[in-house]
CSV table of C-alpha atoms in Angstrom, one decimal:
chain,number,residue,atom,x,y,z
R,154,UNK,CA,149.4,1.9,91.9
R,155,UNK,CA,145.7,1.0,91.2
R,156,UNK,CA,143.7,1.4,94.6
R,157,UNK,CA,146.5,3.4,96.0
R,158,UNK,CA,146.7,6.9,97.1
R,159,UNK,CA,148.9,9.3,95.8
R,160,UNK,CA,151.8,11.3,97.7
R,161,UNK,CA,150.4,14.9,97.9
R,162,UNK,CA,151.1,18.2,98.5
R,163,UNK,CA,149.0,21.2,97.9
R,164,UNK,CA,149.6,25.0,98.6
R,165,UNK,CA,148.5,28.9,97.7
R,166,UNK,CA,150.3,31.3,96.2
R,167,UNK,CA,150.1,34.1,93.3
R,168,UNK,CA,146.4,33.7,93.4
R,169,UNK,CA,145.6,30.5,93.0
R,170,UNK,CA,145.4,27.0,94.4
R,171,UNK,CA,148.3,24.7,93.8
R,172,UNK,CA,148.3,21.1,93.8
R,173,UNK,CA,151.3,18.5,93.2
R,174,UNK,CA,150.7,14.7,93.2
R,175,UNK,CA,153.3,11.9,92.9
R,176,UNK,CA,153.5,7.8,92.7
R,177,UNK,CA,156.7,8.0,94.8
R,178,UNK,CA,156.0,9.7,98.4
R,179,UNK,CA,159.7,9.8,99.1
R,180,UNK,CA,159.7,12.2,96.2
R,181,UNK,CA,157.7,14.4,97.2
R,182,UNK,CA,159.5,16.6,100.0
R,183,UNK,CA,161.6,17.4,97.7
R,184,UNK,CA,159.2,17.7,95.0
R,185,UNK,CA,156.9,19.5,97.0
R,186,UNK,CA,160.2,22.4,97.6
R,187,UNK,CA,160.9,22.7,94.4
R,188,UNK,CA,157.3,23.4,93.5
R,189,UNK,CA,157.0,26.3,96.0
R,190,UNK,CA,160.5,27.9,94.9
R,191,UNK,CA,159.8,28.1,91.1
R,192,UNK,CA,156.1,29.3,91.9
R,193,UNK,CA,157.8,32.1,94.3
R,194,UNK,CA,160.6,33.1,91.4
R,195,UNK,CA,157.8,33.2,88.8
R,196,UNK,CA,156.1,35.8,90.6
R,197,UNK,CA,158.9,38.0,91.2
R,198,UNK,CA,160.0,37.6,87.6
R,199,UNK,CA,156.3,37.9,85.9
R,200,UNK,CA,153.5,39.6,88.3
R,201,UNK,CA,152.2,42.4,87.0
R,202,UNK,CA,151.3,43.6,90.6
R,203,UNK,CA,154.5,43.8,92.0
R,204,UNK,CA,156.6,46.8,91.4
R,205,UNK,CA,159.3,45.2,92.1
R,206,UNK,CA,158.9,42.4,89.0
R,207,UNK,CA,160.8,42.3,86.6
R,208,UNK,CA,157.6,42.6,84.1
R,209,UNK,CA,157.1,45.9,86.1
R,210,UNK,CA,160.5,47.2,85.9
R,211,UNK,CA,160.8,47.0,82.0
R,212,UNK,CA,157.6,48.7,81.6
R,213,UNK,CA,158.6,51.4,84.2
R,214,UNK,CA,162.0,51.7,82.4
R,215,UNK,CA,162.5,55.1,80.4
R,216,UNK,CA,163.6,54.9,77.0
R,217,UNK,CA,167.1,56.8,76.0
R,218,UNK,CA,167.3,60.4,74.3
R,219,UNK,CA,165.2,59.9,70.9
R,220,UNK,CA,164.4,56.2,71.4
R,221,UNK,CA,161.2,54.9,71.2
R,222,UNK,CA,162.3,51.5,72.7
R,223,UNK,CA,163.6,50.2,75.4
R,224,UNK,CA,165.6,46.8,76.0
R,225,UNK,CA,166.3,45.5,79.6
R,226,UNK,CA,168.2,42.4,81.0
R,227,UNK,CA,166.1,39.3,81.8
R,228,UNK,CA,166.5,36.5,84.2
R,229,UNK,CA,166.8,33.0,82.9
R,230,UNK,CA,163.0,32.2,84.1
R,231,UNK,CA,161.6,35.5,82.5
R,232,UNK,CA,163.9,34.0,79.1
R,233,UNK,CA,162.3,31.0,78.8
R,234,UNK,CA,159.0,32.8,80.0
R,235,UNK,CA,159.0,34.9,77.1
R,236,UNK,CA,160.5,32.4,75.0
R,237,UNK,CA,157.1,30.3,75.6
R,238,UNK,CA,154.6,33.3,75.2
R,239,UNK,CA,156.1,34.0,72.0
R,240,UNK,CA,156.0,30.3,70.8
R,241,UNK,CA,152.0,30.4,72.1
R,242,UNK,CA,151.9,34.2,70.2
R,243,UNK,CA,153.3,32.5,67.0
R,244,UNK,CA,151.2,29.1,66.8
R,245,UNK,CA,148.1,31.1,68.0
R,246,UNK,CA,148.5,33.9,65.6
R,247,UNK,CA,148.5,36.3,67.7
R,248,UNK,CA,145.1,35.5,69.5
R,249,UNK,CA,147.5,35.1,72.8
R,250,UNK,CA,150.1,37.6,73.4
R,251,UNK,CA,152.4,38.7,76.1
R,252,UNK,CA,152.2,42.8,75.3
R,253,UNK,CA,148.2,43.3,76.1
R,254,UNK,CA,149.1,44.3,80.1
R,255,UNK,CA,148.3,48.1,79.2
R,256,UNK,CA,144.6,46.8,77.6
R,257,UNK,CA,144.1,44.8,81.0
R,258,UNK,CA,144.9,47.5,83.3
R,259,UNK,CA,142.5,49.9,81.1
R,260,UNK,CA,140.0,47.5,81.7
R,261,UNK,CA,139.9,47.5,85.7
R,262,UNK,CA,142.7,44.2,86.1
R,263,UNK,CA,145.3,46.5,87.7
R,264,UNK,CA,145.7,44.7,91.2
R,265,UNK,CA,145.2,41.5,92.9
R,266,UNK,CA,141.5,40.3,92.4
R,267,UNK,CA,139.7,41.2,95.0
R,268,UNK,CA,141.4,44.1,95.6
R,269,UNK,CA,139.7,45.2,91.9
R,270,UNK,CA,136.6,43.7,93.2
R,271,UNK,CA,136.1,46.0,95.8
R,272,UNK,CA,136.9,49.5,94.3
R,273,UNK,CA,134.8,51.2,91.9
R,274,UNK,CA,136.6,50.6,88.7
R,275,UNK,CA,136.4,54.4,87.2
R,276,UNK,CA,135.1,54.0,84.1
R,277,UNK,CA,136.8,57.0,82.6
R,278,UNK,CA,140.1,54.6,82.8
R,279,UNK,CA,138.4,51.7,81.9
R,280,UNK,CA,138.3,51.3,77.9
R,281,UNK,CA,141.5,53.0,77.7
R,282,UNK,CA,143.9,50.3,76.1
R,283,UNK,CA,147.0,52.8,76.0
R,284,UNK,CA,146.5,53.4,80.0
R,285,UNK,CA,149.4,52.2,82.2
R,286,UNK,CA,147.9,54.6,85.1
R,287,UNK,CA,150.1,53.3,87.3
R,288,UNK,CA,153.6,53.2,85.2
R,289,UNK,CA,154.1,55.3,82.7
R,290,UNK,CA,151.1,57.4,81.9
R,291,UNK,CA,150.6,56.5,78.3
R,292,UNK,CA,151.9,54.9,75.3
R,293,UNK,CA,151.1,55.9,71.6
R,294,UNK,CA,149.9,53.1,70.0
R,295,UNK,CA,149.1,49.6,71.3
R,296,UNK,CA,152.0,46.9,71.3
R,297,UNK,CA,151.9,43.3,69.8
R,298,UNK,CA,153.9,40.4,70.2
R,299,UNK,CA,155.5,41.1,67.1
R,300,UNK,CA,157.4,44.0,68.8
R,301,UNK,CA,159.0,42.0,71.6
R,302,UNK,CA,162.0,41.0,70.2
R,303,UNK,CA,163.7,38.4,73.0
R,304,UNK,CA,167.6,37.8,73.0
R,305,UNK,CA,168.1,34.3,74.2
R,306,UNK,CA,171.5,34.2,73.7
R,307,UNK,CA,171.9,38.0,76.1
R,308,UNK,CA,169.3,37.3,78.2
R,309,UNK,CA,167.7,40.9,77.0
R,310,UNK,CA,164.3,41.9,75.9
R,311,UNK,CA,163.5,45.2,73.3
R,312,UNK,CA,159.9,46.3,73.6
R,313,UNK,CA,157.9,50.0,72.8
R,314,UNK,CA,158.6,52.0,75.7
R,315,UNK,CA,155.7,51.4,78.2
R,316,UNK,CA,155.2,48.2,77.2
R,317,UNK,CA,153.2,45.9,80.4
R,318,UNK,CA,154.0,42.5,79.4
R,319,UNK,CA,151.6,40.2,80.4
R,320,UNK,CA,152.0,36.3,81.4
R,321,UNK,CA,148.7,35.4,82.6
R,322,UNK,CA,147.9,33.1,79.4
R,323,UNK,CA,151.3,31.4,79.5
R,324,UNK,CA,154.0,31.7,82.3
R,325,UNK,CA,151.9,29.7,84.9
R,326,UNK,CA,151.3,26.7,82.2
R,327,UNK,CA,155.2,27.0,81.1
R,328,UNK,CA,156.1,26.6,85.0
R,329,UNK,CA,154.1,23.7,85.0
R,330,UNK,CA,155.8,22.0,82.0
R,331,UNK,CA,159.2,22.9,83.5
R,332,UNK,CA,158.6,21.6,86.8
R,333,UNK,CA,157.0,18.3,85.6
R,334,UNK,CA,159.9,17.7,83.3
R,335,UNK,CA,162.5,18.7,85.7
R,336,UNK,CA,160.9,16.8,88.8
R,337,UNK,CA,160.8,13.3,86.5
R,338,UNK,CA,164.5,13.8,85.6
R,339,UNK,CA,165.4,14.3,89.2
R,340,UNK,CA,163.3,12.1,91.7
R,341,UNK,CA,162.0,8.7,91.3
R,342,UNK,CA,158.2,7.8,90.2
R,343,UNK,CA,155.9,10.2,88.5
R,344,UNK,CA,154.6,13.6,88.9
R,345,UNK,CA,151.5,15.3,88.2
R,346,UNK,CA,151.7,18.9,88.5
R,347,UNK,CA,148.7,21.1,89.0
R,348,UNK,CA,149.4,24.6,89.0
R,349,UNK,CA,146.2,26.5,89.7
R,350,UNK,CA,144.5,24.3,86.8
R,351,UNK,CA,147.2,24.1,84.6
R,352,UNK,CA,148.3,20.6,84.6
R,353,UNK,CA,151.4,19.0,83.4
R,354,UNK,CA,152.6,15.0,84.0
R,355,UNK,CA,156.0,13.5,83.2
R,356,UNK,CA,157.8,10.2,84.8
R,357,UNK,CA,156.1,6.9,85.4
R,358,UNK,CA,152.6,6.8,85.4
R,359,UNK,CA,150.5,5.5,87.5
R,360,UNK,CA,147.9,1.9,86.5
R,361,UNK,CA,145.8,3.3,83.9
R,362,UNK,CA,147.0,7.2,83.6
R,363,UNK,CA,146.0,10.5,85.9
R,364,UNK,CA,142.6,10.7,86.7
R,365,UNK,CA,141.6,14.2,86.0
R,366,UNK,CA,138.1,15.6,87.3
R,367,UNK,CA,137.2,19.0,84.6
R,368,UNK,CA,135.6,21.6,87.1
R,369,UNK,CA,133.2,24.2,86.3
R,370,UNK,CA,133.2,27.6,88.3
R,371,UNK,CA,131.8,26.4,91.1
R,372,UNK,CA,134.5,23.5,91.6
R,373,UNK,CA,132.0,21.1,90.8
R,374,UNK,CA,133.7,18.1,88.8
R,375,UNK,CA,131.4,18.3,85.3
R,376,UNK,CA,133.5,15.1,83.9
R,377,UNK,CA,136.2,13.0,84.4
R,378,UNK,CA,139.5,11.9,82.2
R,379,UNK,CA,142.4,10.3,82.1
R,380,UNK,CA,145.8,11.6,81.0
R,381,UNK,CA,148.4,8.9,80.0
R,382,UNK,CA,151.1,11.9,79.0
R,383,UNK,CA,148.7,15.0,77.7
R,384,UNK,CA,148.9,18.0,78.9
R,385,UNK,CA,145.3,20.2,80.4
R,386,UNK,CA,144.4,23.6,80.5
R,387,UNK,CA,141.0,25.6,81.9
R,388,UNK,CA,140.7,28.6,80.8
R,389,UNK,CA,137.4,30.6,82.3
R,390,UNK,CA,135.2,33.6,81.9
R,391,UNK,CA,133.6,32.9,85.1
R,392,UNK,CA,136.1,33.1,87.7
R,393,UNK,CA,138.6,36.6,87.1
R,394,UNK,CA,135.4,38.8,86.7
R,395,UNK,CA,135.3,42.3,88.2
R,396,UNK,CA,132.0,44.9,87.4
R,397,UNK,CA,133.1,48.0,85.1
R,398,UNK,CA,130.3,50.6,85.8
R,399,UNK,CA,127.9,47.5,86.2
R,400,UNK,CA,128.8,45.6,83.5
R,401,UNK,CA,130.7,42.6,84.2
R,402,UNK,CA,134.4,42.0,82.4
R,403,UNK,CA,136.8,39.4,82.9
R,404,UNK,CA,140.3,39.1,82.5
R,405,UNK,CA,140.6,37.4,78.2
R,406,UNK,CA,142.1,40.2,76.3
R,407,UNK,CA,141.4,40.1,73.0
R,408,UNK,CA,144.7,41.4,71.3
R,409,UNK,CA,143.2,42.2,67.8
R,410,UNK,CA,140.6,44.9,69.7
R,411,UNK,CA,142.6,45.4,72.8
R,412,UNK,CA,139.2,45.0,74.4
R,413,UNK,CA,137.3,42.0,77.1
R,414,UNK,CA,137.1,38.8,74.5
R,415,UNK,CA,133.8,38.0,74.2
R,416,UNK,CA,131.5,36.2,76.6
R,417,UNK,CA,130.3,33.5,74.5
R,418,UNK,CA,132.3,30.3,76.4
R,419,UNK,CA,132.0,30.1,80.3
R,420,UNK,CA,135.1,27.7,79.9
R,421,UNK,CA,137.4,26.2,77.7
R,422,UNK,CA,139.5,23.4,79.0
R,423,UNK,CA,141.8,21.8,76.1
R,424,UNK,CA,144.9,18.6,75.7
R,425,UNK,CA,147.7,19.4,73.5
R,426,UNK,CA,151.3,17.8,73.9
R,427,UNK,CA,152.6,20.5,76.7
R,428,UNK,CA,151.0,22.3,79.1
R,429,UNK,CA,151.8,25.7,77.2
R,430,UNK,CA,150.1,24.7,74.2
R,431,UNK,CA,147.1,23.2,76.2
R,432,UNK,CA,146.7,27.0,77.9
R,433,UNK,CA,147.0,29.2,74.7
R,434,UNK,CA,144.6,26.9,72.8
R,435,UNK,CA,141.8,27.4,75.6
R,436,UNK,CA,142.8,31.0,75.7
R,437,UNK,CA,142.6,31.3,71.9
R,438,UNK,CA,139.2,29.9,72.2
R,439,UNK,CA,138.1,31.6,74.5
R,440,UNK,CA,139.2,35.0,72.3
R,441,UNK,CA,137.6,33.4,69.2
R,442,UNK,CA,134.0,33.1,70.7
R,443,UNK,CA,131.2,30.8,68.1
R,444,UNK,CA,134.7,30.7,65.7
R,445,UNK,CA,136.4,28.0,68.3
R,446,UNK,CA,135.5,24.9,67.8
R,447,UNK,CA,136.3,24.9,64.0
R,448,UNK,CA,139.5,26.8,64.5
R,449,UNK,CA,140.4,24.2,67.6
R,450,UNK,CA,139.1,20.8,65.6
R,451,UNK,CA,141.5,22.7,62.4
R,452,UNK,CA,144.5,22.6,64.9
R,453,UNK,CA,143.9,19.1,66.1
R,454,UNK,CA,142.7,20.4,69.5
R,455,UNK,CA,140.9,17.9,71.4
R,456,UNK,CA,138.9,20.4,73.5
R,457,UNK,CA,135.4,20.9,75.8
R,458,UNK,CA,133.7,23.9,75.4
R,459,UNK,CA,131.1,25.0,77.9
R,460,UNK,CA,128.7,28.0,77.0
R,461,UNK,CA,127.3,30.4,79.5
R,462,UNK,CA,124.0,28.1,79.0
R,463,UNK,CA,125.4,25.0,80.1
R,464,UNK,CA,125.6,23.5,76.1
R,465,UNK,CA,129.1,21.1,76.2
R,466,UNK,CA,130.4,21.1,72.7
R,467,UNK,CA,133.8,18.9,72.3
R,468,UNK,CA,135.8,18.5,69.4
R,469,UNK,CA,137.4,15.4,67.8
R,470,UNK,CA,139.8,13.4,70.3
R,471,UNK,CA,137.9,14.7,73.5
R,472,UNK,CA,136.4,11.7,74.9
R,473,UNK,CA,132.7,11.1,75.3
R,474,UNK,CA,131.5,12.3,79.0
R,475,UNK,CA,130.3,8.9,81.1
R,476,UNK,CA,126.8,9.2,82.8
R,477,UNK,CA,128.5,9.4,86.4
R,478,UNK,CA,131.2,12.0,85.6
R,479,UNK,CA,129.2,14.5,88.0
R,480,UNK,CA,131.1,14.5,91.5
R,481,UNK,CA,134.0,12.8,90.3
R,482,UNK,CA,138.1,13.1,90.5
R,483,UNK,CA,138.9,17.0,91.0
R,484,UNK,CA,141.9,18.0,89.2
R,485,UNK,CA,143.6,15.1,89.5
R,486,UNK,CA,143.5,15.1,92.6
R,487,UNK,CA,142.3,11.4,93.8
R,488,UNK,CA,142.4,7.9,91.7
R,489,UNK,CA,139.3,7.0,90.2
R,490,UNK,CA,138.8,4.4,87.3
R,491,UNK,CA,139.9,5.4,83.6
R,492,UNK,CA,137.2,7.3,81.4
R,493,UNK,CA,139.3,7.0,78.2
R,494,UNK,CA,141.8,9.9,77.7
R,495,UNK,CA,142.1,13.3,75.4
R,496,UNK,CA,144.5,11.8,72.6
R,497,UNK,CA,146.1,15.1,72.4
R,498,UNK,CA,148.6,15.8,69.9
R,499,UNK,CA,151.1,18.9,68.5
R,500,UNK,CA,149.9,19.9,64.7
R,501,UNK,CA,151.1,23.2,64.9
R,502,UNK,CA,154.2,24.7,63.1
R,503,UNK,CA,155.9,28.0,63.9
């Protein structure tokens, strides 16, 4: 397909800016429904703004006379949503987990964006991380991921009553694996699915791999790479910011302080073998601050780091940025010539 243009198909929803490309353009009606469906029945099961979720309903749910728990029936998608969040809880070590909703909504991130943006975020809630305002009122001590215990087999989930599960760091990147993966068994040709950053390719791939343009804030492309099967994930502390009595937070939690992860990274954008693993790794670094790129190159993350001052530091397997990267392919999202490709890989263990 060298010189060709891809099949596309791009739409919003839950926040963001979706984007689906294919080497078949037969495939892509049909690609392009499917797409739209799963991103509409992940935010019914996992939006924390919606009181009708189903992440909302569990932590709405009232414990039973003398129980400190609660366990409620989950939907296949929410399953293997949790399923994933725990597998990026475990490789992670806990520097991404699903159970810090309560510390987000202390922190001002209790609505869509700009609806935070333009209230005064009270800062006698903010800093709060037992605060679910808006659910349940309070909840002793905070959660961790080792107190969500999933039942696969049931389709049930047990967490401390009050629990707000949140799926920001995982559910959209899992979606994105799943769709890839079921789109390549189903339709002819290849498929690269962006789903507001998180990007995922299965099937046949197109002369010389997905071109991939790495965007800053701004959307300016800051270089250009080539996927031949890796998985990439963005994560940012420039673009979910809100103003907490002035000073500015974003939406990284980290779990171990139940506070705003530090500041130090304006973006981390990582490969690993799936799309999931890609995400918690540039969340994780993002929580970790100076400590990244050591605990990333440890992991066998190939990973670009981008500090609030503009300094790039990459770790081994990223590939070297070419003079002309500036203004280049934008998330995949038009063929350009290869730039040599993240050789991403799965180290971790459970």
């Amino acid at each position: 397909m060298s010189g060709e243009a891809y099949a596309t198909y791009e739409f919003d929803a839950i926040g963001c800016h979706h984007r689906l490309l294919a080497t078949c353009p037969d495939a892509l009606a049909e690609a392009a429904e499917q797409a739209t469906r799963l991103v509409a029945a992940l935010d019914l099961a996992a939006s924390r703004f919606r009181p009708d979720s189903e992440v909302s309903r569990i932590a709405a749910s009232a414990p039973g006379p003398g129980a400190t728990t609660v366990t409620h029936p989950v939907s296949a998608l929410l399953t293997s949503c949790l399923a994933a969040a725990l597998h990026a809880a475990r490789i992670t070590d806990g520097l991404v987990d699903p159970t810090v909703g309560a510390a987000l909504v202390a922190s001002g991130y209790d609505d869509d964006l700009e609806v935070v943006r333009r209230r005064a975020v009270d800062s006698a809630v903010a800093g709060r991380p037992d605060a679910i305002l808006h659910l349940v009122g309070s909840v002793p001590t905070r959660p961790t991921w080792r107190d969500l215990v999933l039942d696969e087999a049931t389709g049930q989930v047990t967490v401390p009553a009050g629990t707000l599960i949140d799926l920001g760091a995982t559910a959209k990147a899992h979606a994105a694996d799943l769709l890839a993966t079921s789109l390549a068994a189903q339709l002819p040709g290849g498929f690269l699915v962006n789903l507001g950053g998180d990007i995922a390719v299965a099937g046949e791939l197109p002369d010389g791999g997905w071109p991939v343009g790495v965007q800053d804030a701004e959307g300016a492309v800051q270089q250009a790479v080539t996927t031949t099967g890796q998985a990439l994930a963005t994560s940012s502390t420039r673009l979910r910011t809100w103003l907490v009595d002035g000073v500015e937070r974003h939406h990284v939690i980290d779990p171990r302080t139940g506070a705003t992860a530090p500041t130090t990274w304006a973006q981390a954008t990582c490969a690993a073998t799936s799309c999931l693993e890609a995400n918690a790794a540039s969340t994780a670094a993002i929580v970790l601050g100076e400590a990244a790129p050591a605990w990333l190159e440890g992991h066998g993350i190939p990973a670009r780091l981008v500090g609030l001052d503009g300094r790039v530091v990459t770790t081994p397997g990223w590939p070297a940025a070419d003079a002309d990267d500036a203004g280049g392919a934008a998330n995949g999202s038009s063929p350009r010539s290869s730039r040599g490709g993240p050789g991403a890989r799965s180290v971790w263990g459970e």
